[in-house]
Amino acid sequence: MKRRGLTAVLLAFFLVGSLPIAVSASEGSSWAQASNGGIIQPYWTYLQKYFNDFYIEPNGKALVEVIASARNSDEIRIEADLQQYAGGNWTSVKKWLKTSVGASCGLSETWYVLSGYSYRMVSSVKVYKNGVMVEQGSYVSPTRLY
């Protein structure tokens, strides 16, 4: 009798535990939306901001912008690479490098591109402290057709 009761209780726990449970959160809850508007981003130790923007104007002028800031750093290095997709491969059209001593670095460049191709911007940021690279990040933009 005891064994049958224990089996029934275990079976009940198993059945209840295997039922799907619906979970919902309201729009304003801290679980549903992060303080940064719901954007998922990596957690960095030194980097505070790593902003990238890339677009092509109707006249073919491509704008590449990369901004980075870091805390407790001596130097920030930004690299940006404008790439063209042709023949099944991404090839570099123009590269830029900017290095700043201190806590922030920004790069804003333009380049005219040829029509009929897809383009993207690939960037990287490296943070240095006491001459040693302590953190890095990278970004690949969405493809833009011109």
Tab-separated table of C-alpha atoms in Angstrom:
chain	number	residue	atom	x	y	z
A	1	MET	CA	0.000	0.000	0.000
A	2	LYS	CA	2.799	2.439	0.899
A	3	ARG	CA	4.601	1.599	-2.291
A	4	ARG	CA	1.489	2.243	-4.405
A	5	GLY	CA	0.984	5.669	-2.703
A	6	LEU	CA	4.607	6.658	-3.256
A	7	THR	CA	4.375	5.631	-6.910
A	8	ALA	CA	1.220	7.712	-7.350
A	9	VAL	CA	2.860	10.792	-5.780
A	10	LEU	CA	5.993	10.444	-7.927
A	11	LEU	CA	3.870	9.966	-11.040
A	12	ALA	CA	1.871	13.096	-10.189
A	13	PHE	CA	5.074	15.141	-9.724
A	14	PHE	CA	6.433	13.835	-13.017
A	15	LEU	CA	3.247	14.685	-14.916
A	16	VAL	CA	2.961	18.183	-13.436
A	17	GLY	CA	6.654	18.855	-14.018
A	18	SER	CA	6.456	17.867	-17.665
A	19	LEU	CA	3.592	20.221	-18.522
A	20	PRO	CA	4.575	23.289	-20.543
A	21	ILE	CA	4.352	26.534	-18.619
A	22	ALA	CA	3.588	29.851	-20.298
A	23	VAL	CA	5.592	32.806	-19.063
A	24	SER	CA	4.823	36.389	-19.926
A	25	ALA	CA	6.370	39.700	-18.994
A	26	SER	CA	4.969	43.162	-19.364
A	27	GLU	CA	6.611	45.635	-21.740
A	28	GLY	CA	7.923	47.803	-18.928
A	29	SER	CA	9.399	45.037	-16.840
A	30	SER	CA	13.148	44.963	-16.347
A	31	TRP	CA	13.164	41.359	-17.510
A	32	ALA	CA	11.534	42.163	-20.846
A	33	GLN	CA	13.498	45.269	-21.745
A	34	ALA	CA	17.006	46.259	-20.794
A	35	SER	CA	17.853	49.801	-19.809
A	36	ASN	CA	19.505	50.346	-23.211
A	37	GLY	CA	16.250	49.847	-25.116
A	38	GLY	CA	16.452	46.068	-25.385
A	39	ILE	CA	19.658	46.028	-27.424
A	40	ILE	CA	21.796	42.993	-26.702
A	41	GLN	CA	25.451	43.895	-26.585
A	42	PRO	CA	28.662	42.334	-25.316
A	43	TYR	CA	29.938	43.023	-21.828
A	44	TRP	CA	33.343	44.670	-21.881
A	45	THR	CA	35.712	45.485	-19.077
A	46	TYR	CA	37.340	48.574	-20.620
A	47	LEU	CA	35.200	49.555	-23.614
A	48	GLN	CA	32.301	51.818	-22.738
A	49	LYS	CA	31.068	52.650	-26.223
A	50	TYR	CA	31.630	51.106	-29.641
A	51	PHE	CA	29.405	52.785	-32.239
A	52	ASN	CA	29.422	51.942	-35.956
A	53	ASP	CA	27.542	53.484	-38.859
A	54	PHE	CA	27.747	52.793	-42.578
A	55	TYR	CA	25.558	53.977	-45.409
A	56	ILE	CA	25.754	54.958	-49.068
A	57	GLU	CA	24.131	58.131	-50.355
A	58	PRO	CA	22.256	58.121	-53.700
A	59	ASN	CA	25.289	59.737	-55.400
A	60	GLY	CA	27.575	56.827	-54.376
A	61	LYS	CA	29.238	58.545	-51.452
A	62	ALA	CA	29.830	55.971	-48.714
A	63	LEU	CA	30.101	57.175	-45.131
A	64	VAL	CA	32.028	55.144	-42.576
A	65	GLU	CA	31.850	56.150	-38.908
A	66	VAL	CA	33.360	54.384	-35.920
A	67	ILE	CA	33.466	55.828	-32.407
A	68	ALA	CA	34.919	54.129	-29.349
A	69	SER	CA	35.549	55.135	-25.772
A	70	ALA	CA	37.115	53.213	-22.924
A	71	ARG	CA	37.864	53.658	-19.258
A	72	ASN	CA	41.290	53.176	-17.673
A	73	SER	CA	43.015	53.058	-21.059
A	74	ASP	CA	46.096	54.736	-22.494
A	75	GLU	CA	45.341	54.292	-26.189
A	76	ILE	CA	42.486	53.291	-28.477
A	77	ARG	CA	43.034	52.083	-32.032
A	78	ILE	CA	40.221	51.915	-34.595
A	79	GLU	CA	40.444	50.221	-37.982
A	80	ALA	CA	37.731	50.431	-40.626
A	81	ASP	CA	37.650	48.549	-43.910
A	82	LEU	CA	35.208	49.370	-46.722
A	83	GLN	CA	34.668	46.160	-48.696
A	84	GLN	CA	33.071	45.349	-52.057
A	85	TYR	CA	31.428	42.033	-52.949
A	86	ALA	CA	32.466	40.900	-56.430
A	87	GLY	CA	33.077	37.488	-57.950
A	88	GLY	CA	31.894	35.692	-54.826
A	89	ASN	CA	34.438	37.387	-52.548
A	90	TRP	CA	34.681	40.411	-50.282
A	91	THR	CA	37.650	42.584	-51.228
A	92	SER	CA	38.956	45.699	-49.549
A	93	VAL	CA	38.250	48.989	-51.330
A	94	LYS	CA	39.637	51.408	-48.750
A	95	LYS	CA	41.081	51.034	-45.241
A	96	TRP	CA	41.421	53.623	-42.497
A	97	LEU	CA	43.300	53.550	-39.209
A	98	LYS	CA	42.951	56.005	-36.346
A	99	THR	CA	44.833	55.921	-33.061
A	100	SER	CA	44.133	58.205	-30.117
A	101	VAL	CA	45.921	58.597	-26.838
A	102	GLY	CA	43.397	58.738	-24.032
A	103	ALA	CA	39.854	57.585	-23.457
A	104	SER	CA	38.147	58.104	-26.828
A	105	CYS	CA	38.726	57.758	-30.546
A	106	GLY	CA	36.587	58.586	-33.546
A	107	LEU	CA	36.830	57.973	-37.265
A	108	SER	CA	34.546	59.496	-39.890
A	109	GLU	CA	35.484	59.007	-43.541
A	110	THR	CA	33.871	59.089	-46.971
A	111	TRP	CA	34.664	57.275	-50.200
A	112	TYR	CA	32.850	57.151	-53.533
A	113	VAL	CA	31.877	53.643	-54.631
A	114	LEU	CA	30.970	52.129	-57.994
A	115	SER	CA	27.362	51.265	-58.763
A	116	GLY	CA	26.189	47.694	-59.278
A	117	TYR	CA	27.974	46.177	-56.282
A	118	SER	CA	27.262	45.306	-52.671
A	119	TYR	CA	29.328	46.929	-49.948
A	120	ARG	CA	29.916	46.505	-46.245
A	121	MET	CA	32.081	47.996	-43.547
A	122	VAL	CA	34.192	45.890	-41.205
A	123	SER	CA	35.665	47.582	-38.160
A	124	SER	CA	37.724	46.687	-35.140
A	125	VAL	CA	38.699	48.484	-31.967
A	126	LYS	CA	41.631	47.690	-29.706
A	127	VAL	CA	42.147	49.120	-26.229
A	128	TYR	CA	45.654	49.436	-24.786
A	129	LYS	CA	46.791	49.943	-21.215
A	130	ASN	CA	50.486	50.364	-20.372
A	131	GLY	CA	51.335	49.403	-23.964
A	132	VAL	CA	49.486	46.076	-23.788
A	133	MET	CA	46.263	45.326	-25.664
A	134	VAL	CA	43.696	44.555	-22.975
A	135	GLU	CA	40.486	44.379	-24.994
A	136	GLN	CA	39.226	44.277	-28.551
A	137	GLY	CA	35.946	44.282	-30.409
A	138	SER	CA	34.832	43.883	-34.015
A	139	TYR	CA	31.812	44.721	-36.144
A	140	VAL	CA	30.507	43.808	-39.601
A	141	SER	CA	27.819	46.090	-41.006
A	142	PRO	CA	24.760	44.981	-42.926
A	143	THR	CA	25.341	44.783	-46.682
A	144	ARG	CA	24.414	47.848	-48.733
A	145	LEU	CA	23.671	47.579	-52.463
A	146	TYR	CA	24.539	50.536	-54.658
